[in-house]
XYZ file of C-alpha atoms in Angstrom:
493
model
C -50.301 -7.543 -205.818
C -49.300 -11.128 -206.577
C -48.854 -12.162 -210.219
C -51.630 -14.103 -211.917
C -51.690 -15.878 -215.264
C -52.618 -13.741 -218.264
C -56.302 -13.879 -219.241
C -57.263 -15.625 -216.003
C -60.523 -14.367 -214.476
C -60.299 -11.738 -211.803
C -61.747 -12.789 -208.468
C -63.118 -10.956 -205.444
C -64.501 -11.883 -202.044
C -67.389 -9.922 -200.507
C -67.302 -10.181 -196.729
C -70.831 -9.675 -195.429
C -71.282 -8.523 -191.824
C -74.240 -6.324 -190.898
C -75.545 -6.277 -194.489
C -77.290 -9.647 -194.738
C -78.998 -9.195 -198.113
C -77.969 -9.496 -201.743
C -80.323 -6.826 -203.108
C -79.126 -3.193 -203.130
C -75.851 -4.127 -201.437
C -73.085 -1.617 -202.176
C -70.047 -3.871 -201.731
C -71.628 -6.738 -203.656
C -72.609 -4.411 -206.507
C -69.101 -2.972 -206.834
C -67.561 -6.434 -206.695
C -69.851 -7.852 -209.381
C -69.313 -4.830 -211.616
C -65.514 -4.874 -211.286
C -64.604 -8.571 -211.135
C -65.246 -11.670 -213.236
C -65.937 -14.024 -210.348
C -67.322 -12.979 -206.968
C -67.616 -15.072 -203.830
C -69.616 -14.074 -200.747
C -68.754 -15.041 -197.170
C -70.209 -14.593 -193.702
C -68.199 -15.395 -190.573
C -69.771 -16.302 -187.262
C -67.038 -14.400 -185.482
C -65.864 -16.129 -182.309
C -64.225 -12.888 -181.186
C -67.769 -11.526 -180.832
C -69.737 -14.660 -179.978
C -67.375 -15.879 -177.254
C -67.767 -12.556 -175.451
C -71.543 -12.999 -175.125
C -72.407 -14.099 -171.609
C -75.816 -15.547 -172.511
C -76.060 -18.610 -174.750
C -79.767 -17.817 -175.115
C -79.354 -14.836 -177.438
C -82.122 -13.854 -179.844
C -79.749 -11.829 -182.003
C -77.587 -14.839 -182.788
C -80.706 -16.783 -183.732
C -81.893 -13.889 -185.928
C -78.506 -13.720 -187.660
C -78.442 -17.495 -188.119
C -81.899 -17.546 -189.722
C -80.980 -14.589 -191.932
C -77.748 -16.266 -193.059
C -79.681 -19.389 -194.053
C -82.102 -17.252 -196.060
C -79.290 -15.309 -197.698
C -77.597 -18.533 -198.786
C -80.847 -19.656 -200.433
C -81.341 -16.252 -202.086
C -77.811 -16.244 -203.507
C -78.331 -19.748 -204.866
C -81.574 -18.654 -206.543
C -79.934 -15.493 -207.897
C -77.127 -17.547 -209.376
C -79.560 -19.998 -210.960
C -81.555 -17.149 -212.529
C -78.315 -15.654 -213.857
C -77.058 -18.879 -215.404
C -74.490 -19.627 -212.704
C -75.561 -22.778 -210.834
C -73.795 -23.727 -207.624
C -73.545 -20.272 -206.108
C -74.375 -19.457 -202.502
C -72.870 -18.118 -199.319
C -69.612 -19.399 -197.863
C -69.985 -19.615 -194.075
C -67.174 -19.835 -191.543
C -67.105 -20.134 -187.751
C -63.973 -18.716 -186.169
C -62.050 -15.509 -185.710
C -63.093 -13.236 -188.565
C -59.671 -11.652 -188.966
C -57.856 -14.916 -189.634
C -60.782 -16.601 -191.423
C -61.074 -13.874 -194.048
C -57.357 -13.763 -194.825
C -57.132 -17.562 -195.079
C -60.205 -17.789 -197.302
C -59.074 -14.955 -199.567
C -55.762 -16.696 -200.107
C -57.384 -20.094 -200.683
C -59.779 -18.678 -203.287
C -57.037 -16.719 -205.024
C -58.933 -13.440 -204.956
C -57.357 -10.097 -205.778
C -59.530 -8.068 -203.408
C -61.838 -8.292 -200.406
C -64.755 -5.853 -200.426
C -66.880 -4.877 -197.419
C -69.514 -2.409 -196.393
C -68.276 0.035 -193.782
C -68.760 -0.476 -190.059
C -68.352 2.518 -187.776
C -68.036 1.016 -184.312
C -64.523 1.452 -182.857
C -63.898 -2.284 -182.393
C -65.020 -3.015 -185.945
C -62.872 -0.187 -187.313
C -59.845 -1.657 -185.522
C -60.676 -5.148 -186.814
C -60.983 -3.942 -190.397
C -57.704 -2.058 -190.142
C -56.001 -5.255 -188.979
C -57.571 -7.342 -191.764
C -56.615 -4.746 -194.373
C -52.999 -4.841 -193.243
C -52.895 -8.657 -193.238
C -54.426 -8.803 -196.702
C -52.034 -6.222 -198.078
C -49.094 -8.197 -196.727
C -50.455 -11.169 -198.699
C -50.790 -9.079 -201.863
C -54.592 -8.806 -201.643
C -56.525 -5.541 -201.808
C -59.208 -4.323 -199.421
C -61.920 -1.738 -200.091
C -64.932 -0.530 -198.165
C -68.187 1.178 -199.142
C -70.994 3.174 -197.564
C -74.069 0.998 -197.164
C -75.663 0.995 -193.714
C -76.239 4.763 -193.598
C -77.394 7.320 -196.163
C -74.714 9.934 -195.463
C -71.645 8.995 -193.466
C -68.486 10.295 -191.843
C -67.836 13.827 -193.154
C -70.502 14.081 -195.849
C -72.572 16.480 -193.710
C -70.506 19.238 -192.080
C -71.091 22.788 -190.863
C -70.086 25.748 -193.028
C -66.882 25.844 -190.976
C -66.158 22.233 -191.955
C -66.861 20.738 -188.525
C -69.176 17.877 -187.522
C -72.557 18.949 -186.216
C -73.388 18.416 -182.556
C -76.996 19.659 -182.709
C -79.553 17.632 -184.633
C -81.878 20.262 -186.108
C -79.253 22.090 -188.229
C -77.732 18.700 -189.089
C -81.103 17.493 -190.337
C -81.564 20.576 -192.531
C -78.141 20.018 -194.107
C -78.808 16.268 -194.339
C -82.079 16.799 -196.228
C -80.367 19.171 -198.662
C -77.604 16.657 -199.317
C -79.902 13.629 -199.602
C -80.543 13.777 -203.339
C -81.752 11.156 -205.804
C -78.242 9.757 -206.176
C -77.898 9.109 -202.436
C -81.242 7.297 -202.365
C -80.654 5.301 -205.534
C -80.450 1.539 -205.136
C -77.593 -0.566 -206.479
C -78.743 -2.825 -209.379
C -77.051 -5.990 -208.164
C -79.139 -8.372 -210.298
C -77.824 -6.753 -213.486
C -74.330 -8.104 -212.765
C -75.272 -11.324 -210.964
C -73.788 -13.444 -213.778
C -70.419 -12.647 -212.183
C -71.282 -14.648 -209.075
C -68.902 -17.572 -208.677
C -69.894 -21.165 -208.096
C -68.723 -22.384 -204.705
C -65.564 -24.524 -204.838
C -67.189 -26.962 -202.405
C -70.753 -27.134 -201.029
C -71.170 -24.750 -198.129
C -71.652 -26.158 -194.643
C -73.633 -23.805 -192.420
C -73.255 -24.705 -188.730
C -76.395 -25.172 -186.684
C -77.245 -22.853 -183.835
C -76.166 -25.573 -181.412
C -72.843 -26.021 -183.206
C -72.260 -22.299 -182.705
C -72.697 -22.862 -178.978
C -76.162 -21.295 -178.637
C -79.627 -22.613 -177.867
C -82.930 -21.757 -179.522
C -84.841 -18.875 -177.972
C -88.499 -17.879 -178.126
C -87.793 -15.873 -181.296
C -89.762 -18.275 -183.481
C -92.913 -17.653 -181.445
C -92.580 -13.851 -181.473
C -94.154 -11.665 -184.180
C -90.732 -10.989 -185.715
C -90.347 -12.118 -189.332
C -86.674 -12.760 -190.036
C -84.274 -12.407 -192.920
C -84.753 -10.628 -196.234
C -88.278 -11.934 -196.719
C -89.252 -10.987 -193.192
C -88.016 -7.432 -193.683
C -90.064 -6.961 -196.845
C -93.104 -8.432 -195.111
C -92.816 -5.883 -192.292
C -92.240 -3.045 -194.738
C -95.338 -3.954 -196.746
C -97.322 -3.978 -193.504
C -96.001 -0.570 -192.476
C -96.405 1.385 -195.715
C -100.191 1.827 -195.392
C -99.625 2.979 -191.800
C -96.819 5.435 -192.573
C -99.206 8.394 -192.885
C -100.238 7.937 -189.232
C -96.657 7.501 -187.997
C -96.177 11.021 -186.611
C -98.996 10.614 -184.111
C -99.127 6.848 -183.620
C -95.412 6.223 -182.997
C -95.546 7.414 -179.365
C -98.187 4.956 -178.172
C -96.775 1.531 -177.238
C -100.224 -0.025 -177.112
C -100.826 0.800 -180.781
C -99.297 -0.602 -183.948
C -97.683 2.695 -184.849
C -94.042 1.935 -185.711
C -92.419 -0.058 -188.503
C -90.686 -2.732 -186.345
C -87.832 -2.640 -188.873
C -85.095 -1.619 -186.448
C -83.610 -5.108 -186.109
C -83.595 -5.452 -189.894
C -81.766 -2.149 -190.244
C -79.336 -3.304 -187.573
C -78.367 -6.448 -189.459
C -78.891 -5.101 -192.957
C -81.654 -7.450 -194.042
C -83.239 -4.369 -195.597
C -81.674 -1.455 -197.467
C -81.656 1.976 -195.851
C -81.871 3.445 -199.374
C -85.096 1.594 -200.092
C -86.645 3.010 -196.936
C -85.430 6.543 -197.613
C -86.742 6.462 -201.159
C -90.204 5.351 -200.022
C -90.318 7.920 -197.228
C -89.062 10.723 -199.482
C -91.667 9.968 -202.119
C -94.474 10.309 -199.577
C -92.886 13.256 -197.774
C -92.722 15.205 -201.046
C -96.523 14.895 -201.207
C -96.822 16.589 -197.819
C -97.309 13.384 -195.818
C -96.355 14.373 -192.246
C -96.029 10.749 -191.175
C -93.482 10.111 -193.919
C -91.658 13.340 -193.051
C -91.387 12.244 -189.423
C -90.182 8.771 -190.402
C -87.554 10.319 -192.683
C -86.433 12.420 -189.704
C -85.900 9.201 -187.750
C -83.572 7.987 -190.496
C -81.740 11.308 -190.164
C -81.388 10.760 -186.411
C -79.857 7.363 -187.182
C -77.262 8.899 -189.507
C -76.632 11.665 -186.965
C -75.673 9.213 -184.223
C -73.441 7.227 -186.607
C -71.710 10.495 -187.478
C -71.240 11.334 -183.791
C -69.728 7.905 -183.119
C -67.400 8.245 -186.089
C -66.062 11.671 -185.064
C -66.276 11.239 -181.288
C -65.522 7.576 -180.471
C -64.957 8.521 -176.818
C -68.764 8.481 -176.376
C -68.623 4.688 -176.128
C -67.440 4.933 -172.534
C -67.520 8.664 -171.737
C -69.985 11.506 -171.866
C -70.075 13.436 -175.124
C -69.749 16.554 -172.965
C -66.718 15.783 -170.755
C -67.906 17.952 -167.864
C -70.723 15.490 -167.251
C -68.283 12.709 -166.492
C -68.040 14.417 -163.093
C -71.675 13.629 -162.242
C -71.763 11.608 -159.021
C -74.009 8.657 -159.825
C -75.352 6.295 -157.140
C -74.534 2.590 -156.885
C -77.976 1.631 -155.471
C -77.797 -2.140 -156.112
C -81.355 -2.836 -154.969
C -82.787 -0.065 -157.131
C -80.718 -1.285 -160.080
C -82.035 -4.814 -159.678
C -85.620 -3.586 -159.428
C -85.198 -1.642 -162.679
C -83.608 -4.612 -164.473
C -86.393 -6.967 -163.417
C -89.334 -4.627 -164.026
C -90.469 -4.263 -160.435
C -90.077 -0.568 -159.673
C -93.700 0.039 -158.688
C -94.170 2.325 -161.689
C -96.280 0.240 -164.112
C -95.195 1.808 -167.419
C -91.513 1.397 -166.512
C -92.115 -2.186 -165.388
C -94.139 -3.042 -168.491
C -91.380 -1.689 -170.730
C -88.651 -3.639 -168.955
C -90.710 -6.838 -169.027
C -91.371 -6.358 -172.739
C -87.622 -6.167 -173.251
C -86.918 -9.272 -171.189
C -89.679 -11.309 -172.830
C -89.187 -10.262 -176.459
C -85.856 -8.464 -176.883
C -87.764 -5.415 -178.105
C -88.775 -2.151 -176.457
C -90.902 0.595 -177.936
C -88.859 3.731 -178.675
C -90.909 6.067 -176.459
C -90.445 3.622 -173.604
C -86.685 3.508 -174.143
C -86.656 7.212 -173.291
C -88.957 6.694 -170.300
C -86.947 3.876 -168.707
C -83.632 5.624 -169.421
C -84.881 8.792 -167.786
C -86.183 6.774 -164.835
C -82.849 4.987 -164.308
C -80.730 8.128 -164.522
C -83.033 10.813 -163.148
C -85.254 8.905 -160.658
C -82.805 6.258 -159.494
C -79.623 8.301 -160.011
C -77.778 5.408 -161.683
C -75.082 5.873 -164.325
C -76.398 5.806 -167.909
C -73.527 3.516 -168.905
C -74.995 0.689 -166.827
C -78.336 1.031 -168.565
C -76.694 1.218 -171.967
C -74.814 -2.020 -171.257
C -78.050 -3.692 -170.126
C -79.665 -2.749 -173.418
C -76.584 -4.082 -175.228
C -77.225 -7.483 -173.658
C -80.965 -7.651 -174.270
C -82.078 -5.596 -177.299
C -82.498 -7.493 -180.556
C -81.799 -4.290 -182.468
C -78.992 -3.054 -180.241
C -76.896 -0.637 -182.246
C -74.058 1.088 -180.422
C -74.401 4.444 -182.195
C -78.149 4.909 -181.759
C -78.413 3.424 -178.299
C -75.446 5.325 -176.947
C -76.901 8.500 -178.385
C -80.309 7.764 -176.915
C -78.973 7.007 -173.449
C -76.796 10.101 -173.388
C -79.777 12.170 -174.563
C -81.913 10.881 -171.691
C -79.119 11.319 -169.152
C -78.419 14.879 -170.410
C -74.746 14.032 -170.973
C -74.749 13.856 -174.776
C -74.920 16.037 -177.832
C -78.183 17.912 -178.307
C -79.374 16.208 -175.124
C -82.501 16.827 -173.133
C -81.652 19.597 -170.600
C -80.790 18.127 -167.207
C -83.686 19.967 -165.552
C -86.235 18.262 -167.814
C -87.191 14.997 -166.163
C -89.863 12.592 -167.365
C -92.605 11.875 -164.853
C -93.261 8.137 -165.289
C -96.902 8.494 -164.208
C -97.821 11.352 -166.532
C -95.931 9.642 -169.361
C -98.093 6.582 -168.713
C -101.312 8.578 -168.613
C -100.429 10.358 -171.847
C -99.052 7.525 -173.954
C -100.918 4.489 -172.596
C -104.134 6.268 -171.536
C -106.297 3.145 -171.297
C -103.478 1.039 -169.879
C -103.567 -1.492 -172.713
C -99.794 -1.876 -172.824
C -99.496 -2.111 -169.041
C -102.228 -4.756 -168.817
C -100.393 -6.886 -171.381
C -96.997 -6.907 -169.688
C -97.991 -6.410 -166.049
C -100.912 -8.840 -165.924
C -101.213 -8.669 -162.125
C -102.626 -5.171 -162.643
C -104.909 -6.092 -165.542
C -108.147 -5.751 -163.560
C -107.398 -2.361 -162.051
C -109.534 0.630 -163.072
C -107.847 2.839 -165.657
C -107.772 5.661 -163.105
C -105.279 3.760 -160.962
C -103.429 1.482 -163.375
C -100.786 4.152 -163.998
C -99.902 4.350 -160.303
C -101.522 1.681 -158.093
C -99.910 3.162 -154.969
C -102.429 6.015 -155.199
C -105.357 3.606 -154.796
C -106.773 3.023 -151.278
C -105.285 -0.273 -149.986
C -108.622 -1.966 -149.245
C -109.967 -1.023 -152.656
C -106.740 -2.290 -154.226
C -107.088 -5.611 -152.408
C -110.559 -5.925 -153.882
C -108.870 -6.311 -157.232
C -106.471 -8.929 -155.872
C -103.468 -6.611 -155.538
C -101.498 -6.025 -152.341
C -98.579 -3.672 -152.663
C -95.353 -5.291 -151.580
C -96.745 -8.761 -152.283
C -98.610 -8.950 -155.579
C -96.989 -5.837 -157.034
C -94.069 -3.773 -155.704
C -94.397 -0.540 -153.847
C -92.761 2.386 -155.661
C -89.011 2.086 -155.105
C -88.647 5.872 -155.029
C -90.828 8.917 -154.638
C -90.672 10.662 -158.003
C -90.971 14.173 -156.585
C -88.165 13.612 -154.081
C -86.024 11.822 -156.701
C -86.497 14.718 -159.080
C -85.236 17.167 -156.482
C -82.152 15.005 -155.874
C -81.391 15.000 -159.575
C -81.809 18.748 -159.843
C -79.386 19.174 -156.960
C -76.960 16.656 -158.495
C -76.778 18.496 -161.809
C -77.124 22.003 -160.397
C -74.142 21.374 -158.118
C -72.100 20.199 -161.108
C -73.185 23.180 -163.220
C -72.317 25.608 -160.423
C -68.947 23.906 -159.941
C -68.133 24.073 -163.645
C -69.172 27.732 -163.786
């Protein structure tokens, strides 16, 4: 460490990434508790932004709005704590160089972050740590975006779990009051540092992006938006177990994008769910299980980073997937002739969101009905989902494709019509996102191709013109998939 004058205040820099809140923030708490003066910074990282092919990206707009809110919240927190002039330092450039330069300019002794588990982020943090150390500046990281991370939940043999159910049992036993306890940041907020110069937050346009339709969507943003959604969900939590599977109902929390960017604390959610679950609330128990699934996939990514581009089970990298460019395009554009699949894909394209049940349906359809590699679908989600999270989405895609850990067996294949009949029985969701079918009788809205053509025309629908014909026959596609996987299984045996 470099020498500093005796009795001079100690300084730290908290580098915020996917933890865009001040409340219950692990790295910020530890910095405020350990140092006299604490600065906070967010970097619009050009290494990430320049790689985005679409300048119309809802996630960038969500982050931008959340950063603006966080700056205001830090200012208010500083004012309440008797430290006027605080706020968020914002930079636009390569994060690696920006953080090192800023740390040196501010004269801090340490940079503190909350852990990121994605391989690229791990490599970036390793590089930054080395650069900081060479400049005599420390670097420390903390668990914040998950409840239990890395090797906190292991088998009795000391190995990572690969099956969820035993993992969840061990996870629930380990998840005690301490793990759910929030960090009392406000108690130490008087250690926030006034900004050396007023912060200058670039506009969305200055970042190279254009405004999307995010402002018109029912998606409250930032810290305040997250708490608004949580307050709306809490009275509905009891019904979550049953309601979560129906895309036409308001059954889920809609907090996934806020968990992705850390505008809400995972500990706050776990504490609320645990409190209700202890009272025997099955909805809360199911929601807590979803948080366990989230930790499970982060753990898998941490211990098995090869899953980013390969199957968790290496033998399934030998599956012979089809190219099928026309089928791929039909899936991407929501014109497969299977209304629930098309409605789900159009919801994604229009809003950047897709209901969780439908994520499984469309993933199964792409891999099992169309025979297309799960990696292509996973990349498509990476481009379009507001809440895209590598760990969870990779895990979900590999589950649907039967290539992952604890995956759906390859011989279990979703029928898109029966899934529609079961989870959108009245066709409310389909009618919203596939309006050309809105007038069809419920009996046929799940599969218009089964309706007599003349009768279908009476409702203004002609297959192949007003709505696509089914791009595949599900029964025949299912048999092809069974042969595809059975051949591989026989070969491996």
